[in-house]
CSV table of C-alpha atoms in Angstrom, one decimal:
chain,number,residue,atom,x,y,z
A,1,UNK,CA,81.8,89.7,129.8
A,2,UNK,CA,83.4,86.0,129.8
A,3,UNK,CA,84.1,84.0,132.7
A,4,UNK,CA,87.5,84.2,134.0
A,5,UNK,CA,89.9,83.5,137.1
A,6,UNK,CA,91.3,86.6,138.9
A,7,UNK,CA,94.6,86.3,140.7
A,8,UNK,CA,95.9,89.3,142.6
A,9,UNK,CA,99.6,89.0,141.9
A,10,UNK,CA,101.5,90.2,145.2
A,11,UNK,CA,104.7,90.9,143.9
A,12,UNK,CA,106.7,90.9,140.2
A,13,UNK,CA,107.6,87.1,140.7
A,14,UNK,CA,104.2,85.7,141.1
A,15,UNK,CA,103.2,87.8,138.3
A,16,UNK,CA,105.4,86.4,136.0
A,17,UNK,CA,104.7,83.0,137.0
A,18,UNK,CA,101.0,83.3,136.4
A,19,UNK,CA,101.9,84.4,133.1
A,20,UNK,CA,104.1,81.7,132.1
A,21,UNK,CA,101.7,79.0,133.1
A,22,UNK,CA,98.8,80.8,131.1
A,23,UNK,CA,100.7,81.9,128.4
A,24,UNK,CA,98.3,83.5,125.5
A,25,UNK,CA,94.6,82.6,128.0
A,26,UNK,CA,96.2,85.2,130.2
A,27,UNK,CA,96.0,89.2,130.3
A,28,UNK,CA,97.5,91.7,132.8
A,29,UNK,CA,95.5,93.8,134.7
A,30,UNK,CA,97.2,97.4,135.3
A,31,UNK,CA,94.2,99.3,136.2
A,32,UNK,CA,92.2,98.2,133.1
A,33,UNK,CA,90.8,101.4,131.8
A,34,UNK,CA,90.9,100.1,128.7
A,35,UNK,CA,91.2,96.4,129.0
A,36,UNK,CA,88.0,96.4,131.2
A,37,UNK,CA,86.4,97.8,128.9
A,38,UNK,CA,87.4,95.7,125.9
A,39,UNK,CA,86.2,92.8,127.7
A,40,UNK,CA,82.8,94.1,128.0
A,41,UNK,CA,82.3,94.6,124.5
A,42,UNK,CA,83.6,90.7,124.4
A,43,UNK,CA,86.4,91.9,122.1
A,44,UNK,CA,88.8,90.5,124.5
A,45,UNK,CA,88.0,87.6,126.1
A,46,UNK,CA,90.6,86.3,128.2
A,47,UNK,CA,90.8,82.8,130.7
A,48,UNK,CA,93.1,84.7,133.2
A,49,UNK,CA,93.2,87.5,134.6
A,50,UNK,CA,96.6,88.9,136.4
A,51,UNK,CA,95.9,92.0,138.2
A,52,UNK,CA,99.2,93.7,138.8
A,53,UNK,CA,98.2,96.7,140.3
A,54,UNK,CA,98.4,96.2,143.9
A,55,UNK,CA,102.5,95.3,143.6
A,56,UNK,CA,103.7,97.3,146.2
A,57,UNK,CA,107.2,97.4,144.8
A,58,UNK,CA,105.8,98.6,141.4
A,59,UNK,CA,104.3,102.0,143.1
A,60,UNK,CA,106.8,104.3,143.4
A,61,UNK,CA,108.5,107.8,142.5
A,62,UNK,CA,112.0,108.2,142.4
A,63,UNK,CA,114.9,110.6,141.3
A,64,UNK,CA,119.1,110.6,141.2
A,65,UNK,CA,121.3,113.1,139.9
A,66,UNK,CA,122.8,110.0,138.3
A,67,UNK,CA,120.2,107.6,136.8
A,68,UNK,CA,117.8,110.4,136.9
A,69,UNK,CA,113.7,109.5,137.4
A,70,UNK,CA,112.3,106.1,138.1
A,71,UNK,CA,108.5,105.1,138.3
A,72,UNK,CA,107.2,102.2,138.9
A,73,UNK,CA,105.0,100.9,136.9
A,74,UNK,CA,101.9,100.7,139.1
A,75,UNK,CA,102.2,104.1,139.8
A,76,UNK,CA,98.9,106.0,138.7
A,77,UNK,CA,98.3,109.0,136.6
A,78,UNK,CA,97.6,110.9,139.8
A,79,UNK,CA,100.6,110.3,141.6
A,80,UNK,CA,102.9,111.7,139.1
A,81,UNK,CA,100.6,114.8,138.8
A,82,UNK,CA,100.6,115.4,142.4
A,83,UNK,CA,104.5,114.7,143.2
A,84,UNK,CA,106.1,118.1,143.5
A,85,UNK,CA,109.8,115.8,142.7
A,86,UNK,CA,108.2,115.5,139.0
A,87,UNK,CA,106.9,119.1,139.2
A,88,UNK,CA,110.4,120.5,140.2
A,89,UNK,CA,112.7,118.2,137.3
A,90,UNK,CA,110.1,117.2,134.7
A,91,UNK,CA,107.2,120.1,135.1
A,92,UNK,CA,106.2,118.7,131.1
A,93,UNK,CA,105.1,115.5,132.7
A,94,UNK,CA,102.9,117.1,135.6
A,95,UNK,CA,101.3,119.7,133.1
A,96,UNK,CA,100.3,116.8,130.5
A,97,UNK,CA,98.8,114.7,133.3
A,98,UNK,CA,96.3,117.5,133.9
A,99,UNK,CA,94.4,117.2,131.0
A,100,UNK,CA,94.5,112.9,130.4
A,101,UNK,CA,91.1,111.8,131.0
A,102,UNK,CA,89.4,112.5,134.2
A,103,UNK,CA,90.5,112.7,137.9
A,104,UNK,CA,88.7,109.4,138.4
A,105,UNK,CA,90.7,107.6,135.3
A,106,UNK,CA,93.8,109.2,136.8
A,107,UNK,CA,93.2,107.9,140.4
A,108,UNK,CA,93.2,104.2,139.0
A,109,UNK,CA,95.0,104.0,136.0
A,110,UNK,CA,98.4,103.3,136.1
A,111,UNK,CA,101.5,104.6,133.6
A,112,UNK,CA,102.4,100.9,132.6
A,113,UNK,CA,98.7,100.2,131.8
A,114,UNK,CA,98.8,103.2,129.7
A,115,UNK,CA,102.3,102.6,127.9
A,116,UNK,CA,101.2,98.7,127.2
A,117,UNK,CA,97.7,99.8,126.5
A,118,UNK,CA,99.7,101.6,123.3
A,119,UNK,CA,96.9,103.6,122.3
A,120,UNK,CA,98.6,106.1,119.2
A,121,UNK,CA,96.2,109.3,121.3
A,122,UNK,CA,98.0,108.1,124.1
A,123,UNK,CA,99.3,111.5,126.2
A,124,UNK,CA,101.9,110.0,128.1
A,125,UNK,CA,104.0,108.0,125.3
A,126,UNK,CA,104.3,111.0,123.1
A,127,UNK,CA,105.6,113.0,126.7
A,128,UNK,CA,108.3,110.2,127.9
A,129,UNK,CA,109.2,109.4,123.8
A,130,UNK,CA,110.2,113.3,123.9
A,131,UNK,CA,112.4,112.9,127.8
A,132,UNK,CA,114.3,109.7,126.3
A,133,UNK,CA,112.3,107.3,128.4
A,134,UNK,CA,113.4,103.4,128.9
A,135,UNK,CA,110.9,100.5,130.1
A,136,UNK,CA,111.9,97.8,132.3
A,137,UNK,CA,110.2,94.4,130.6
A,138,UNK,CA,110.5,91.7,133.0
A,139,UNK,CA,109.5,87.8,133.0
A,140,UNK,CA,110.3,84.9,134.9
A,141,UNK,CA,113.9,84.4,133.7
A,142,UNK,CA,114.8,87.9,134.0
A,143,UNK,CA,114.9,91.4,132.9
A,144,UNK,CA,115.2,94.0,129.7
A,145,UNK,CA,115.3,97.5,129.3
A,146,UNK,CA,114.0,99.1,126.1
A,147,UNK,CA,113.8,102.4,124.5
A,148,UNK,CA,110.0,103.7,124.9
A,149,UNK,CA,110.1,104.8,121.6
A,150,UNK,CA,111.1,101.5,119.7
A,151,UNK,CA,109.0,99.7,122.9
A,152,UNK,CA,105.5,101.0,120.3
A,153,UNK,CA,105.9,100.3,117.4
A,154,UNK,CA,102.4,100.3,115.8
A,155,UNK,CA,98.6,101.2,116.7
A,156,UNK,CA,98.3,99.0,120.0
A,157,UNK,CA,101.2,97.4,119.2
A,158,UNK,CA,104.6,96.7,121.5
A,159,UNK,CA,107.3,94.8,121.9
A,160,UNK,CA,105.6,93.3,125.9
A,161,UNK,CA,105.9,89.0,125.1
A,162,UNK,CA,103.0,87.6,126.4
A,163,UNK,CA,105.3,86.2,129.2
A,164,UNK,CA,106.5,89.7,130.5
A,165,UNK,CA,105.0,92.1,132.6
A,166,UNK,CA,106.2,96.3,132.4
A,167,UNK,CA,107.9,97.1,136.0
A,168,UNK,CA,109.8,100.3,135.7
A,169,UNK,CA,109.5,103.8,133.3
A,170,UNK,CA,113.0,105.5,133.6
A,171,UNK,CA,114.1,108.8,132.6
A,172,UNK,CA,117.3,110.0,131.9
A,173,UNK,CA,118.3,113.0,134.8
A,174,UNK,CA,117.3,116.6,133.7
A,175,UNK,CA,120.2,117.9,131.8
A,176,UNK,CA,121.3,121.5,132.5
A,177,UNK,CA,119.5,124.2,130.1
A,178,UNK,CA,117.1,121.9,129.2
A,179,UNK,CA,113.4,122.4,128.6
A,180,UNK,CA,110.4,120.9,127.6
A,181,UNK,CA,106.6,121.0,126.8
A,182,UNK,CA,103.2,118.9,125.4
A,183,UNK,CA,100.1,120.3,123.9
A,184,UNK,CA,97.3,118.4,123.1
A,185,UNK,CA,94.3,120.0,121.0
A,186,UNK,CA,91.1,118.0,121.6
A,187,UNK,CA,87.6,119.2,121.8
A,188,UNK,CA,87.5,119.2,125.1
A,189,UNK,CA,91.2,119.9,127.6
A,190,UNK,CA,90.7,115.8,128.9
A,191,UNK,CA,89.5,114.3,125.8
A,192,UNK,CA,92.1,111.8,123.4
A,193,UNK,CA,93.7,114.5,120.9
A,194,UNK,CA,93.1,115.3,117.5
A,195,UNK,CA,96.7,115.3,117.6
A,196,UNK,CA,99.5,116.1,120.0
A,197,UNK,CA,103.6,117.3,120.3
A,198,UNK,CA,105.9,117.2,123.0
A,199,UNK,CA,109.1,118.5,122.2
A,200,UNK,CA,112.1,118.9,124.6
A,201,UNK,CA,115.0,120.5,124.0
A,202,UNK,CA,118.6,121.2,125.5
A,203,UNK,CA,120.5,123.9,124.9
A,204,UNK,CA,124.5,124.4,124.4
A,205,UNK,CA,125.2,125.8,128.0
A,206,UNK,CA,128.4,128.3,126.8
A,207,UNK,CA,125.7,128.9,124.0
A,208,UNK,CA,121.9,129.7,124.3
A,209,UNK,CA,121.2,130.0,120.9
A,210,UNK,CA,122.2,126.9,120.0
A,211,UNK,CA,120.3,123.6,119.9
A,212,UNK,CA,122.4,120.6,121.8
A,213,UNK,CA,119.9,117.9,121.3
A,214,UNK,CA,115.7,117.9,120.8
A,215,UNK,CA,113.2,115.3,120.5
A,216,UNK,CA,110.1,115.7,118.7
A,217,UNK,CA,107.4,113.5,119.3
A,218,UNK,CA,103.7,113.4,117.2
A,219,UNK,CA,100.4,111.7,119.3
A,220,UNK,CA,97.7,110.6,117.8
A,221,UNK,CA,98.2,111.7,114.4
A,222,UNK,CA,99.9,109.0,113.1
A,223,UNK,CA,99.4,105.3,113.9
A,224,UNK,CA,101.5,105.5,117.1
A,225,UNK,CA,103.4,108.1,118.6
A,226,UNK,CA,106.8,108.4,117.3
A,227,UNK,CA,110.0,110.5,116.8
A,228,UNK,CA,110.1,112.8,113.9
A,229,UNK,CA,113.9,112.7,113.5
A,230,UNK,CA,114.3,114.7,110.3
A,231,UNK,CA,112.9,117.8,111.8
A,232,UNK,CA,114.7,117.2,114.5
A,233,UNK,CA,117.9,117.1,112.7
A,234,UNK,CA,116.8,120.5,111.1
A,235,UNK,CA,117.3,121.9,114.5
A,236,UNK,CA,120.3,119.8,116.1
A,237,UNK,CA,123.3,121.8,117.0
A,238,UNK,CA,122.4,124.7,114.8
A,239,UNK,CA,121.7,128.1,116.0
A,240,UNK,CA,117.8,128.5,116.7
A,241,UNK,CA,115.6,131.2,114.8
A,242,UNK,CA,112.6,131.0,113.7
A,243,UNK,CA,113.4,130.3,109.9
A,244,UNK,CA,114.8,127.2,111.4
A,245,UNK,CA,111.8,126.4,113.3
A,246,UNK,CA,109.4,126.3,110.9
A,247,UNK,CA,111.7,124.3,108.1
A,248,UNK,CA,111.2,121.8,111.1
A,249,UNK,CA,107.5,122.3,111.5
A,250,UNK,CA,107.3,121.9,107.5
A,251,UNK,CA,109.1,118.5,108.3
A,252,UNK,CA,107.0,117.2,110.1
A,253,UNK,CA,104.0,118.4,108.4
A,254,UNK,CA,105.3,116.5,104.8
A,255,UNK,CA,106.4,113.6,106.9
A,256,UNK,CA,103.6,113.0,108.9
A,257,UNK,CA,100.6,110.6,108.4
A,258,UNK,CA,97.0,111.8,109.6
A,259,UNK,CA,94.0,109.9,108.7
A,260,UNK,CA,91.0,111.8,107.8
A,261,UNK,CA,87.6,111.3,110.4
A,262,UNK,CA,84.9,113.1,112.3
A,263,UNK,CA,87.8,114.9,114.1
A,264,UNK,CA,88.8,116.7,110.9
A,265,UNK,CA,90.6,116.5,107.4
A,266,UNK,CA,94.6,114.7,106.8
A,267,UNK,CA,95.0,118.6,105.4
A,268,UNK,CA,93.3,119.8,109.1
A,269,UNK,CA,95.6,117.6,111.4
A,270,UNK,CA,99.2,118.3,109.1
A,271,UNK,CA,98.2,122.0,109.7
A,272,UNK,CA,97.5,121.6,114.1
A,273,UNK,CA,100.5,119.2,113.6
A,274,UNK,CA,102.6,121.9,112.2
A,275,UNK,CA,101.5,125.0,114.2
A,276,UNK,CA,101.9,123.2,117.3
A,277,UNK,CA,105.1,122.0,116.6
A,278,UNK,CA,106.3,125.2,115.9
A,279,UNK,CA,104.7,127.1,119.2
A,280,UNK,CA,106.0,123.7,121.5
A,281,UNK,CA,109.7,124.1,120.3
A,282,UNK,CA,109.5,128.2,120.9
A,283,UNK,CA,107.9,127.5,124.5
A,284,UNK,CA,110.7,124.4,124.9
A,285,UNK,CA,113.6,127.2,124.4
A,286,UNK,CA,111.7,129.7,126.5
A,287,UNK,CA,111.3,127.5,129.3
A,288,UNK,CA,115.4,126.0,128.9
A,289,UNK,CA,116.7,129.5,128.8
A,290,UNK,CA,115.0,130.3,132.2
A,291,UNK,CA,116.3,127.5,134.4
B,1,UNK,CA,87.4,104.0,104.4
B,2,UNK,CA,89.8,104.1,101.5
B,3,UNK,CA,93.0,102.3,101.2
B,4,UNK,CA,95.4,102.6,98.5
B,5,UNK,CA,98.8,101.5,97.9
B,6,UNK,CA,101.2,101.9,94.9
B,7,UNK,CA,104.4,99.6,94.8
B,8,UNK,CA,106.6,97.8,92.4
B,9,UNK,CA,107.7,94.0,92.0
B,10,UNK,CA,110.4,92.3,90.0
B,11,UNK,CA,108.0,90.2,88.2
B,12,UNK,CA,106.9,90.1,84.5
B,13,UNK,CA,103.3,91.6,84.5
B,14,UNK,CA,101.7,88.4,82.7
B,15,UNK,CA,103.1,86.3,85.7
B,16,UNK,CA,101.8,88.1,88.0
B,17,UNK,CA,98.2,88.4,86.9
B,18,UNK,CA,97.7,85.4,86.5
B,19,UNK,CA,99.4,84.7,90.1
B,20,UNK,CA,96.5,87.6,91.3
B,21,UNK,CA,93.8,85.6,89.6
B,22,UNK,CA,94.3,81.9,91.9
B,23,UNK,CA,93.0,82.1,94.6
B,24,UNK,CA,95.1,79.7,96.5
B,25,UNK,CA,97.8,81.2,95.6
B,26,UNK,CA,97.1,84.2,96.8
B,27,UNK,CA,95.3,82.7,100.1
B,28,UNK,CA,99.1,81.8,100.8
B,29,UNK,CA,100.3,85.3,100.9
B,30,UNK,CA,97.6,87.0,102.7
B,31,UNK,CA,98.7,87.3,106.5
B,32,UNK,CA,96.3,85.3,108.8
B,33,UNK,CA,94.8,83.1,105.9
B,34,UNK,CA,94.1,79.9,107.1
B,35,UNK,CA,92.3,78.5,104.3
B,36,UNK,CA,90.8,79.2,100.7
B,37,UNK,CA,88.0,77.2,99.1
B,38,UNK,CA,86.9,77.5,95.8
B,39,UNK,CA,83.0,77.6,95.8
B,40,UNK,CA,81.7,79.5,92.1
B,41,UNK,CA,83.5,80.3,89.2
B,42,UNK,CA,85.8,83.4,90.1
B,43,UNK,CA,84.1,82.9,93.9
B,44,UNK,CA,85.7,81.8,97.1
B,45,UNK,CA,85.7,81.6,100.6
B,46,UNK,CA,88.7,82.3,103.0
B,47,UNK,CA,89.2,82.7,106.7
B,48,UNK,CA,91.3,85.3,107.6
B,49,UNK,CA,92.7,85.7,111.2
B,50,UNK,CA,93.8,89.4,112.1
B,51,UNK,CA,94.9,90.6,115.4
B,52,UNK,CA,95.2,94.4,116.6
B,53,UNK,CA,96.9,94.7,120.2
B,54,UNK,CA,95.3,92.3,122.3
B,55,UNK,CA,92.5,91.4,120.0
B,56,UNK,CA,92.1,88.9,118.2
B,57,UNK,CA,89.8,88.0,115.1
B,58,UNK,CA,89.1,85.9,112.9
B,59,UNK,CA,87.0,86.5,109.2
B,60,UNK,CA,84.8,84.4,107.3
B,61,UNK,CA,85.1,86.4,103.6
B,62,UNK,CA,83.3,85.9,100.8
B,63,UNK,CA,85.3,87.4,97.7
B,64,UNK,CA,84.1,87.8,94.1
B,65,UNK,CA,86.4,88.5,91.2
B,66,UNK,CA,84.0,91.0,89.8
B,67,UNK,CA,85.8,92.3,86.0
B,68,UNK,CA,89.3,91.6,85.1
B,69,UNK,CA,91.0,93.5,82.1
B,70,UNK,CA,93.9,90.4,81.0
B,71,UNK,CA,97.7,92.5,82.5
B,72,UNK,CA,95.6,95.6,83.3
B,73,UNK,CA,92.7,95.3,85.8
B,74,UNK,CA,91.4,93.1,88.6
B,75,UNK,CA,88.4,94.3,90.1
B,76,UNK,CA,87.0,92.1,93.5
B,77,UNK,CA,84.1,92.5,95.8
B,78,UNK,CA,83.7,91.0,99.4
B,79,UNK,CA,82.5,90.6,102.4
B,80,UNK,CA,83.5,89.3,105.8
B,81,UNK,CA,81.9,88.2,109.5
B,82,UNK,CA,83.6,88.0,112.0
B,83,UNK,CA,83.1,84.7,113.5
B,84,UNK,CA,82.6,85.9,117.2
B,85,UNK,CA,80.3,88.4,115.9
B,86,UNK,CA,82.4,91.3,116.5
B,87,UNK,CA,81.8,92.7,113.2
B,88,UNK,CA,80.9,92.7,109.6
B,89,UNK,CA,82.6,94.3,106.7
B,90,UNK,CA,82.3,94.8,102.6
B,91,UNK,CA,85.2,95.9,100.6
B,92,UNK,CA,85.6,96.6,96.8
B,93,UNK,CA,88.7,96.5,95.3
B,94,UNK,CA,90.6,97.5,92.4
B,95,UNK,CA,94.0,96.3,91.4
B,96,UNK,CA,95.5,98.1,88.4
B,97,UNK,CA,98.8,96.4,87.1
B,98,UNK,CA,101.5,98.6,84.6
B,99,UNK,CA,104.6,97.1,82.9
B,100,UNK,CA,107.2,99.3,83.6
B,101,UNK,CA,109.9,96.9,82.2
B,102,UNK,CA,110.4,93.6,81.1
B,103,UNK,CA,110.6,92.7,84.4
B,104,UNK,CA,109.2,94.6,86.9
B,105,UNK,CA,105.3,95.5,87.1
B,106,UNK,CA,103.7,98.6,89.1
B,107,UNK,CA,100.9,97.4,91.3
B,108,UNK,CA,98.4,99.9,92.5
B,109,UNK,CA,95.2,99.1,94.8
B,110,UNK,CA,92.6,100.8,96.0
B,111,UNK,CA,90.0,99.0,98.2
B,112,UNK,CA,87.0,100.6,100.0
B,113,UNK,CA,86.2,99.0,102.9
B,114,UNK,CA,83.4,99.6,105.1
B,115,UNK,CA,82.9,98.2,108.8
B,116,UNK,CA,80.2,98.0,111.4
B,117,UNK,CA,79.8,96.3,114.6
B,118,UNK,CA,81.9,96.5,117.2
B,119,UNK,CA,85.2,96.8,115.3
B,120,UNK,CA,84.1,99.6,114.2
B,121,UNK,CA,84.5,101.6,117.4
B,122,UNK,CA,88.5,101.2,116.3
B,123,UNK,CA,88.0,103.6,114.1
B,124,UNK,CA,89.5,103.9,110.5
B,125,UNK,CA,92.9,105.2,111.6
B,126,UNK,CA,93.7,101.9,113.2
B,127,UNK,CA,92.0,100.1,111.0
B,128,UNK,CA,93.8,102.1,108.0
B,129,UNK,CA,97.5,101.6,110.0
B,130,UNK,CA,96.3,97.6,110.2
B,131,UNK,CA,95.6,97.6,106.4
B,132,UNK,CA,98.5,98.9,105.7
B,133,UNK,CA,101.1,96.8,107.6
B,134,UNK,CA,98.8,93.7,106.1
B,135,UNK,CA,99.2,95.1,102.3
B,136,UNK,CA,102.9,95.3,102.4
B,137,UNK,CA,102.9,91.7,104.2
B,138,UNK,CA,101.0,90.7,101.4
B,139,UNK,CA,103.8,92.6,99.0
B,140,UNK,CA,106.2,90.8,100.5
B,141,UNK,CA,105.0,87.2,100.4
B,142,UNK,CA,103.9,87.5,96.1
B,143,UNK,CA,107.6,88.7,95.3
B,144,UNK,CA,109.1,85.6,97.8
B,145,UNK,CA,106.6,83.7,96.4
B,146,UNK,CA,107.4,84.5,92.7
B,147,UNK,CA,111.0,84.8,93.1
C-alpha cells in the first residue's frame, strides 16, 4: 500500500472541503471493504484519504408517512438488518441484507460505501433500484438528489464528482398493497451472485389482480444493475396471470446481457435470470395481497 | 475473452480503410490515446490511458498490422503493459469491412484479448462492459472524424 494522509472528517462540511482541496489525489473512505482492498493490490493509490464513516449525522434510520424512509449514508449493512422500522415497511431490504457478505463486512460497511463502490453483483442497488430509491450527492456548494437507478450507470461507474460525498439513501413511503422481494443465487447464500432480481410491485387497491406499478431490477448479470422496463411494461396496469408473467420473464431474458465465466454460460445466467424473475414477481403479488 | 461488435458508418468503404490503416489517425479516435509512434513498417507504439471506477491505468501497446485484404480485412496483433505494473495483456483482432452502399460500410470486429496480472481479478465481465463503451467511443470519433 502507498503512503497517504488520513483525515477523519467530523461532519459533511469538513468532508467536502477536504475534497475540494484534494480534488482527484483524494478518495472517500465509507468503510472501505472494497477500497481497502484496492489499495493493497496498489490498484488504487490515492494521496488522501477522507474517512467519512464516523459522521455522526450520516448514521441514521428514519421513516414518515410522507417522505417515506431515510438512511444515512454511514449507516452499515447491519443496522438496516437489525432495525425492526425496515423489517415492518421494507421487510425486502432486511431479508437481502442477510445474505451480503459476512456479519463482519456488514458490521463495517456502510450503504453509501456500497452504492458508490457500484459493484454490478452489488445486493443492495438492485434492492433500492426496485423501491424507487433517490441519493443525496452533496459538496461544498450544496446539494443534489438523484435517482439510484440513473445514479449507476456502468460497471463501477456513477454519477459521485470527485468533489461530492453520498449523505442520504431515500425511499419513497410504502404504498398501500404493495410488495416486494430479492433473490440472489450464488454458490454459497453470502457470496456476490451469479445473478440477482428484486422486483416490487403495487397492486390496484379496488383491484387485486391488477398491476398498479412494478420495478424490475437485474444484479450482476449485466454490467450494472438496472431496470428492465419492457418487462415491466408487459405487466403495468394489466391484469396479472401467469401467461403475463412469463412474457415478462422472456423479456428480460432476450433483453438481458450476461457474460459467460467460471460462474456458468450467457445461456446459464438468461435461464436463472428468467426463472427468478418469474418466482420474485409471483412471491412480490403474494406478499402485496397479504398486507 | 472475446469481443465483437457489428455497426454501420456513413462512409465510403475505400475511405475508411485506408482511415483504419494510419495509425495516427486512428490514435486520435481511440479513447485515452495519448500518443502514437510509428516504429516498423505496419508497427507502432501507443499509450493508452483507461480508467474503470476509481482506477486508473495507463497502457504501453505494441500493435502489429498483421494481413490486410485492400476494403475487406484488417487483421492486428498486440500487446500492452501496464505502466504501474498492474497488468499485461495480448489481443488479436480482426476487422472485416462490407459495402452496403455507396456510402455507408458495415464494420465488424472481433478481438481476443487475454489479461493477467492484477487487472485480471476484474474479471472479463467488466472488462467486456469497459470494451464495449470504449469500441462505440471509438465508433463515434471515425464517423466525426470522417464526416
Amino acid at each position: 500500500m502507498n503512503n497517504f494522509e488520513y483525515f477523519a472528517a467530523s461532519d459533511v462540511k469538513e468532508a467536502c472541503s477536504l475534497l475540494s482541496r484534494y480534488g482527484e489525489e483524494a478518495k472517500v473512505l465509507a468503510g472501505g471493504q472494497s477500497l481497502v482492498s484496492m489499495m493493497k493490490q496498489r490498484l488504487v493509490m490515492p494521496s488522501y484519504l477522507i474517512d467519512v464513516k464516523g459522521i455522526l449525522e450520516l448514521d441514521y434510520i428514519r421513516y414518515d408517512e410522507k417522505e417515506g424512509l431515510k438512511i444515512g449514508a454511514s449507516t452499515t449493512h447491519r443496522s438496516i438488518e437489525k432495525s425492526p422500522l425496515i423489517r415492518e415497511k421494507f421487510p425486502m431490504l432486511s431479508d437481502m441484507e442477510l445474505n451480503l457478505a459476512s456479519m463482519a463486512v456488514r458490521n463495517w460497511a456502510t450503504v453509501g460505501g456500497n452504492l458508490c463502490g457500484a459493484d454490478p453483483a452489488s445486493d443492495l442497488a438492485p434492492c433500492l433500484m426496485a423501491l424507487g430509491a433517490q441519493v443525496t450527492l452533496a459538496c461544498a456548494s450544496g446539494e443534489r438528489m438523484v435517482l439510484l437507478e440513473d445514479f449507476i450507470f456502468d460497471s463501477f461507474e456513477t454519477m459521485l464528482r470527485e468533489d461530492e460525498i453520498m449523505t442520504q439513501i431515500q425511499v419513497p413511503a410504502k404504498a398501500a398493497r404493495s410488495g416486494g422481494i430479492y433473490t440472489k443465487f450464488a454458490r454459497r447464500a453470502t457470496d456476490l451472485g451469479i445473478a440477482s432480481v428484486a422486483a416490487h410491485l403495487t397492486l390496484d387497491e379496488s383491484d387485486p389482480d391488477m398491476c398498479k406499478d412494478i420495478r424490475i431490477v437485474l444484479g450482476a448479470v449485466d454490467t450494472y444493475p438496472h431496470r428492465y422496463k419492457r418487462a415491466e411494461d408487459l405487466i403495468k396496469k394489466k391484469k396479472i396471470n401467469d401467461a403475463v408473467i412469463e412474457k415478462a420473464a422472456q423479456a428480460v431474458f432476450e433483453d438481458c446481457q450476461p457474460t459467460s465465466d467460471t460462474n456458468g454460460t450467457e445461456e446459464y445466467k438468461r435461464e436463472i435470470a428468467r426463472v427468478l424473475v418469474i418466482r420474485n414477481i409471483k412471491e412480490a403479488i403474494a406478499r402485496a395481497r397479504s398486507l | 475473452m472475446l469481443i465483437s461488435e457489428t455497426f454501420s458508418v456513413a462512409i465510403p468503404i475505400k475511405i475508411l480503410y485506408e482511415f483504419l490503416l494510419d495509425a495516427k489517425q486512428v490514435g486520435l479516435c481511440i479513447p485515452g490515446c495519448e500518443s502514437v509512434e510509428i516504429v516498423g513498417e505496419n508497427e507502432y507504439d501507443s499509450i493508452i490511458k483507461a480508467k474503470v471506477g476509481i482506477i486508473s491505468t495507463k497502457f504501453k501497446v505494441r500493435t502489429l498490422i498483421e494481413e490486410t485484404v485492400p476494403n475487406r480485412l484488417i487483421r492486428t496483433v498486440g500487446h500492452g503493459k501496464e505502466q504501474r505494473n498492474l497488468g499485461q495483456f495480448k489481443q488479436k483482432t480482426e476487422i472485416k469491412l462490407k459495402s452496403l452502399s455507396e456510402n455507408e460500410t458495415e464494420v465488424s470486429y472481433q478481438s481476443e484479448v487475454s489479461i493477467v496480472g492484477r487487472l485480471a481479478t476484474f474479471g472479463d465481465r467488466i472488462m467486456k462492459s469497459k470494451a464495449k463503451t470504449l469500441g462505440k467511443e471509438f465508433a463515434d470519433a471515425v464517423k466525426s472524424k470522417l464526416k
